[in-house]
Amino acid sequence: MVTQGDVNYVRQIVQGILVPCVVVIGLLGNSVSIVVLTRKRMHSTTNIYLAALAVTDVIYLTTVLFLSMEHYDTVHLNYEIYWKVYGLVIWLSDGCAYISIYIAVCFTIERFVAIRYPLKRQTFCTDSLAKRVIAGVAIFCLLSTITTAFEHKAESVQKLMDNTGKWCDEAILPSSFVNTIQIQENIPNNESQIENSVGTFAQSWQNNNNVTTDHYNSTENHHCHNVTFYQHGSSSLSANETYIKYFFFFTSTVFVFIPLTILATFNFILIVLVRRSKHRRGEMTNASVRRSTIRKSSNSVSQENRVTVTLIAVVISFIICQLPWAIYLIVAEIIQIENNLRTIIGNIFNLLVALNAASNFFLYCVLSDKYRKTVKELIVGYKYKKRNMSTSTSYAPSTRRYRPALQMKKSNP
């Protein structure tokens, strides 16, 4: 059995430590990717898709960081606005995750067309088409999941806290329960007896609602008082079984199984095409006829293969991080999983998705020479250019100085 203590421990490690670290690294890496991929020297239709993917990942990681703050008591006590926009942020987070999936599908198909049907590249691999496809994908994903924002609402409840800032009970007490305590006629005037009475009522409410207390005992010698505790609540839409059934089927089919199937299929085809291309390039390099033409063609094919290999790596990383969610969705429909275990699985799998959103920068740096050189130029480009300019000016006068002497020598036989 998975206990609430196990859930709290996993949540503390994942949400409190790992997620913030991944988000910060991912935001920095994707910001650099946006700057690099939008430079003129990096211009290509594939990089338009990758730049859009980086922008989407930045928004997604920002929403992940925002949602991770729900586990802090300060947010529950002081920021009602956080819970009012909670549903909107979840919608934006889900929408960006789905946009990333279909952007990966789009640039995978685009790369397949560029390699398999090079003559059609001018028609299907253009900047304007790429931008229209990205805009269409974003609109479709956001509109088709907009109902997510209406599944949530802000709630305010009463919770017992002592004068040291510690919770008197782990249970969150509804306002009606606290009012019931306050109007009891048989509560004595003695402060310690009042605390004991409140603790007795709280314990009774906990037992009736199957809530355990393992954090703090309200019967200790601390004065307990009521505080307003803001939290997330479920709307009537989320309680509609028909809506939940069909929306789950729609999202799991359209945004999980279909895109993962497309990615796996086209990624396999791309791997086969790259292997064939390398084999043909090797045969062309060993030929003894028209070596200069063959060398130019071989370099062009090699550059295309490097781009394709980079995209293959991005897609493989994407599949590895997204596939556990697909498997979990299938298993959850067949086997009944307890709530605590669901929470732990959700935390871990959400961390995997965040890792995927943060990892593309490192894949580009490892697999793309052009990207790596552009990043280096972006970081140290000013000093590098300045050093080169000073070196070139030191050689230029010497060349001009000796040119007249050479001309005079030629004129005198």
mmCIF file of N, CA, C and O in Angstrom, residues 3-48:
data_model
loop_
_atom_site.group_PDB
_atom_site.id
_atom_site.type_symbol
_atom_site.label_atom_id
_atom_site.label_comp_id
_atom_site.label_asym_id
_atom_site.label_seq_id
_atom_site.Cartn_x
_atom_site.Cartn_y
_atom_site.Cartn_z
ATOM 1 N N THR A 3 1.239 4.961 1.071
ATOM 2 C CA THR A 3 0.676 5.832 2.093
ATOM 3 C C THR A 3 0.770 7.295 1.667
ATOM 4 O O THR A 3 1.473 7.647 0.714
ATOM 5 N N GLN A 4 0.075 8.127 2.437
ATOM 6 C CA GLN A 4 0.139 9.561 2.187
ATOM 7 C C GLN A 4 1.542 10.093 2.452
ATOM 8 O O GLN A 4 1.989 11.057 1.816
ATOM 9 N N GLY A 5 2.252 9.465 3.372
ATOM 10 C CA GLY A 5 3.638 9.856 3.628
ATOM 11 C C GLY A 5 4.524 9.625 2.415
ATOM 12 O O GLY A 5 5.415 10.444 2.119
ATOM 13 N N ASP A 6 4.304 8.513 1.713
ATOM 14 C CA ASP A 6 5.053 8.263 0.478
ATOM 15 C C ASP A 6 4.753 9.323 -0.575
ATOM 16 O O ASP A 6 5.655 9.793 -1.277
ATOM 17 N N VAL A 7 3.489 9.702 -0.673
ATOM 18 C CA VAL A 7 3.108 10.741 -1.634
ATOM 19 C C VAL A 7 3.792 12.058 -1.301
ATOM 20 O O VAL A 7 4.333 12.745 -2.183
ATOM 21 N N ASN A 8 3.792 12.424 -0.030
ATOM 22 C CA ASN A 8 4.421 13.677 0.388
ATOM 23 C C ASN A 8 5.922 13.663 0.122
ATOM 24 O O ASN A 8 6.505 14.677 -0.279
ATOM 25 N N TYR A 9 6.554 12.497 0.348
ATOM 26 C CA TYR A 9 7.993 12.399 0.112
ATOM 27 C C TYR A 9 8.331 12.556 -1.377
ATOM 28 O O TYR A 9 9.224 13.320 -1.749
ATOM 29 N N VAL A 10 7.603 11.844 -2.231
ATOM 30 C CA VAL A 10 7.831 11.942 -3.677
ATOM 31 C C VAL A 10 7.541 13.349 -4.165
ATOM 32 O O VAL A 10 8.281 13.915 -4.984
ATOM 33 N N ARG A 11 6.462 13.937 -3.667
ATOM 34 C CA ARG A 11 6.103 15.292 -4.074
ATOM 35 C C ARG A 11 7.174 16.292 -3.656
ATOM 36 O O ARG A 11 7.500 17.230 -4.401
ATOM 37 N N GLN A 12 7.748 16.096 -2.466
ATOM 38 C CA GLN A 12 8.787 16.998 -2.003
ATOM 39 C C GLN A 12 10.033 16.915 -2.884
ATOM 40 O O GLN A 12 10.637 17.936 -3.220
ATOM 41 N N ILE A 13 10.415 15.692 -3.271
ATOM 42 C CA ILE A 13 11.603 15.517 -4.105
ATOM 43 C C ILE A 13 11.346 16.014 -5.528
ATOM 44 O O ILE A 13 12.142 16.786 -6.088
ATOM 45 N N VAL A 14 10.229 15.591 -6.104
ATOM 46 C CA VAL A 14 9.956 15.901 -7.512
ATOM 47 C C VAL A 14 9.559 17.354 -7.679
ATOM 48 O O VAL A 14 10.172 18.107 -8.449
ATOM 49 N N GLN A 15 8.478 17.770 -6.959
ATOM 50 C CA GLN A 15 7.955 19.114 -7.136
ATOM 51 C C GLN A 15 8.806 20.181 -6.451
ATOM 52 O O GLN A 15 8.885 21.312 -6.929
ATOM 53 N N GLY A 16 9.419 19.818 -5.353
ATOM 54 C CA GLY A 16 10.178 20.814 -4.602
ATOM 55 C C GLY A 16 11.608 21.002 -5.063
ATOM 56 O O GLY A 16 12.165 22.092 -4.905
ATOM 57 N N ILE A 17 12.220 19.959 -5.640
ATOM 58 C CA ILE A 17 13.644 20.036 -6.009
ATOM 59 C C ILE A 17 13.857 19.846 -7.508
ATOM 60 O O ILE A 17 14.419 20.717 -8.185
ATOM 61 N N LEU A 18 13.410 18.710 -8.035
ATOM 62 C CA LEU A 18 13.741 18.354 -9.422
ATOM 63 C C LEU A 18 13.050 19.251 -10.442
ATOM 64 O O LEU A 18 13.681 19.721 -11.388
ATOM 65 N N VAL A 19 11.752 19.481 -10.271
ATOM 66 C CA VAL A 19 11.015 20.286 -11.248
ATOM 67 C C VAL A 19 11.570 21.713 -11.349
ATOM 68 O O VAL A 19 11.806 22.198 -12.472
ATOM 69 N N PRO A 20 11.815 22.434 -10.239
ATOM 70 C CA PRO A 20 12.399 23.778 -10.386
ATOM 71 C C PRO A 20 13.757 23.769 -11.091
ATOM 72 O O PRO A 20 14.029 24.654 -11.916
ATOM 73 N N CYS A 21 14.606 22.782 -10.786
ATOM 74 C CA CYS A 21 15.914 22.707 -11.452
ATOM 75 C C CYS A 21 15.758 22.468 -12.953
ATOM 76 O O CYS A 21 16.402 23.136 -13.778
ATOM 77 N N VAL A 22 14.892 21.523 -13.319
ATOM 78 C CA VAL A 22 14.660 21.225 -14.738
ATOM 79 C C VAL A 22 14.078 22.433 -15.451
ATOM 80 O O VAL A 22 14.469 22.761 -16.581
ATOM 81 N N VAL A 23 13.148 23.128 -14.804
ATOM 82 C CA VAL A 23 12.496 24.281 -15.426
ATOM 83 C C VAL A 23 13.494 25.401 -15.678
ATOM 84 O O VAL A 23 13.518 26.001 -16.768
ATOM 85 N N VAL A 24 14.337 25.705 -14.700
ATOM 86 C CA VAL A 24 15.322 26.785 -14.869
ATOM 87 C C VAL A 24 16.291 26.454 -16.000
ATOM 88 O O VAL A 24 16.568 27.295 -16.873
ATOM 89 N N ILE A 25 16.816 25.232 -16.013
ATOM 90 C CA ILE A 25 17.731 24.823 -17.081
ATOM 91 C C ILE A 25 17.017 24.852 -18.431
ATOM 92 O O ILE A 25 17.574 25.315 -19.443
ATOM 93 N N GLY A 26 15.784 24.369 -18.462
ATOM 94 C CA GLY A 26 15.035 24.349 -19.710
ATOM 95 C C GLY A 26 14.723 25.735 -20.234
ATOM 96 O O GLY A 26 14.791 25.984 -21.447
ATOM 97 N N LEU A 27 14.381 26.663 -19.345
ATOM 98 C CA LEU A 27 14.100 28.026 -19.781
ATOM 99 C C LEU A 27 15.340 28.683 -20.369
ATOM 100 O O LEU A 27 15.268 29.373 -21.405
ATOM 101 N N LEU A 28 16.490 28.486 -19.745
ATOM 102 C CA LEU A 28 17.739 29.055 -20.276
ATOM 103 C C LEU A 28 18.085 28.433 -21.625
ATOM 104 O O LEU A 28 18.409 29.135 -22.591
ATOM 105 N N GLY A 29 18.025 27.104 -21.705
ATOM 106 C CA GLY A 29 18.386 26.419 -22.942
ATOM 107 C C GLY A 29 17.464 26.766 -24.093
ATOM 108 O O GLY A 29 17.921 27.040 -25.215
ATOM 109 N N ASN A 30 16.172 26.790 -23.853
ATOM 110 C CA ASN A 30 15.225 27.108 -24.921
ATOM 111 C C ASN A 30 15.301 28.572 -25.328
ATOM 112 O O ASN A 30 15.076 28.895 -26.503
ATOM 113 N N SER A 31 15.621 29.458 -24.393
ATOM 114 C CA SER A 31 15.804 30.865 -24.753
ATOM 115 C C SER A 31 16.987 31.035 -25.691
ATOM 116 O O SER A 31 16.919 31.786 -26.676
ATOM 117 N N VAL A 32 18.071 30.331 -25.404
ATOM 118 C CA VAL A 32 19.227 30.369 -26.305
ATOM 119 C C VAL A 32 18.850 29.779 -27.665
ATOM 120 O O VAL A 32 19.241 30.303 -28.720
ATOM 121 N N SER A 33 18.082 28.704 -27.668
ATOM 122 C CA SER A 33 17.668 28.081 -28.929
ATOM 123 C C SER A 33 16.835 29.033 -29.775
ATOM 124 O O SER A 33 17.003 29.090 -31.005
ATOM 125 N N ILE A 34 15.953 29.794 -29.138
ATOM 126 C CA ILE A 34 15.138 30.750 -29.889
ATOM 127 C C ILE A 34 16.019 31.792 -30.569
ATOM 128 O O ILE A 34 15.837 32.119 -31.751
ATOM 129 N N VAL A 35 17.002 32.306 -29.835
ATOM 130 C CA VAL A 35 17.900 33.317 -30.402
ATOM 131 C C VAL A 35 18.731 32.732 -31.541
ATOM 132 O O VAL A 35 18.891 33.342 -32.602
ATOM 133 N N VAL A 36 19.254 31.528 -31.332
ATOM 134 C CA VAL A 36 20.123 30.910 -32.336
ATOM 135 C C VAL A 36 19.338 30.517 -33.577
ATOM 136 O O VAL A 36 19.755 30.796 -34.716
ATOM 137 N N LEU A 37 18.221 29.871 -33.408
ATOM 138 C CA LEU A 37 17.467 29.335 -34.550
ATOM 139 C C LEU A 37 16.803 30.418 -35.391
ATOM 140 O O LEU A 37 16.401 30.148 -36.528
ATOM 141 N N THR A 38 16.676 31.626 -34.857
ATOM 142 C CA THR A 38 16.081 32.719 -35.628
ATOM 143 C C THR A 38 17.127 33.612 -36.284
ATOM 144 O O THR A 38 16.755 34.619 -36.908
ATOM 145 N N ARG A 39 18.393 33.281 -36.177
ATOM 146 C CA ARG A 39 19.444 34.049 -36.865
ATOM 147 C C ARG A 39 19.439 33.731 -38.349
ATOM 148 O O ARG A 39 19.014 32.650 -38.773
ATOM 149 N N LYS A 40 19.958 34.672 -39.152
ATOM 150 C CA LYS A 40 19.906 34.522 -40.603
ATOM 151 C C LYS A 40 20.690 33.306 -41.082
ATOM 152 O O LYS A 40 20.259 32.608 -41.996
ATOM 153 N N ARG A 41 21.827 33.067 -40.501
ATOM 154 C CA ARG A 41 22.652 31.961 -40.965
ATOM 155 C C ARG A 41 22.013 30.597 -40.668
ATOM 156 O O ARG A 41 22.371 29.590 -41.270
ATOM 157 N N MET A 42 21.057 30.553 -39.741
ATOM 158 C CA MET A 42 20.383 29.311 -39.391
ATOM 159 C C MET A 42 19.029 29.179 -40.087
ATOM 160 O O MET A 42 18.275 28.261 -39.791
ATOM 161 N N HIS A 43 18.746 30.075 -41.009
ATOM 162 C CA HIS A 43 17.415 30.096 -41.620
ATOM 163 C C HIS A 43 17.156 28.844 -42.444
ATOM 164 O O HIS A 43 17.932 28.480 -43.327
ATOM 165 N N SER A 44 16.052 28.175 -42.141
ATOM 166 C CA SER A 44 15.560 27.031 -42.909
ATOM 167 C C SER A 44 14.165 26.704 -42.398
ATOM 168 O O SER A 44 13.772 27.125 -41.300
ATOM 169 N N THR A 45 13.412 25.954 -43.193
ATOM 170 C CA THR A 45 12.064 25.592 -42.759
ATOM 171 C C THR A 45 12.098 24.698 -41.527
ATOM 172 O O THR A 45 11.252 24.823 -40.637
ATOM 173 N N THR A 46 13.076 23.817 -41.467
ATOM 174 C CA THR A 46 13.192 22.947 -40.294
ATOM 175 C C THR A 46 13.436 23.760 -39.032
ATOM 176 O O THR A 46 12.834 23.495 -37.977
ATOM 177 N N ASN A 47 14.293 24.773 -39.115
ATOM 178 C CA ASN A 47 14.587 25.597 -37.945
ATOM 179 C C ASN A 47 13.401 26.472 -37.551
ATOM 180 O O ASN A 47 13.305 26.897 -36.393
ATOM 181 N N ILE A 48 12.512 26.771 -38.483
ATOM 182 C CA ILE A 48 11.280 27.478 -38.116
ATOM 183 C C ILE A 48 10.446 26.609 -37.179
ATOM 184 O O ILE A 48 9.923 27.081 -36.162
#
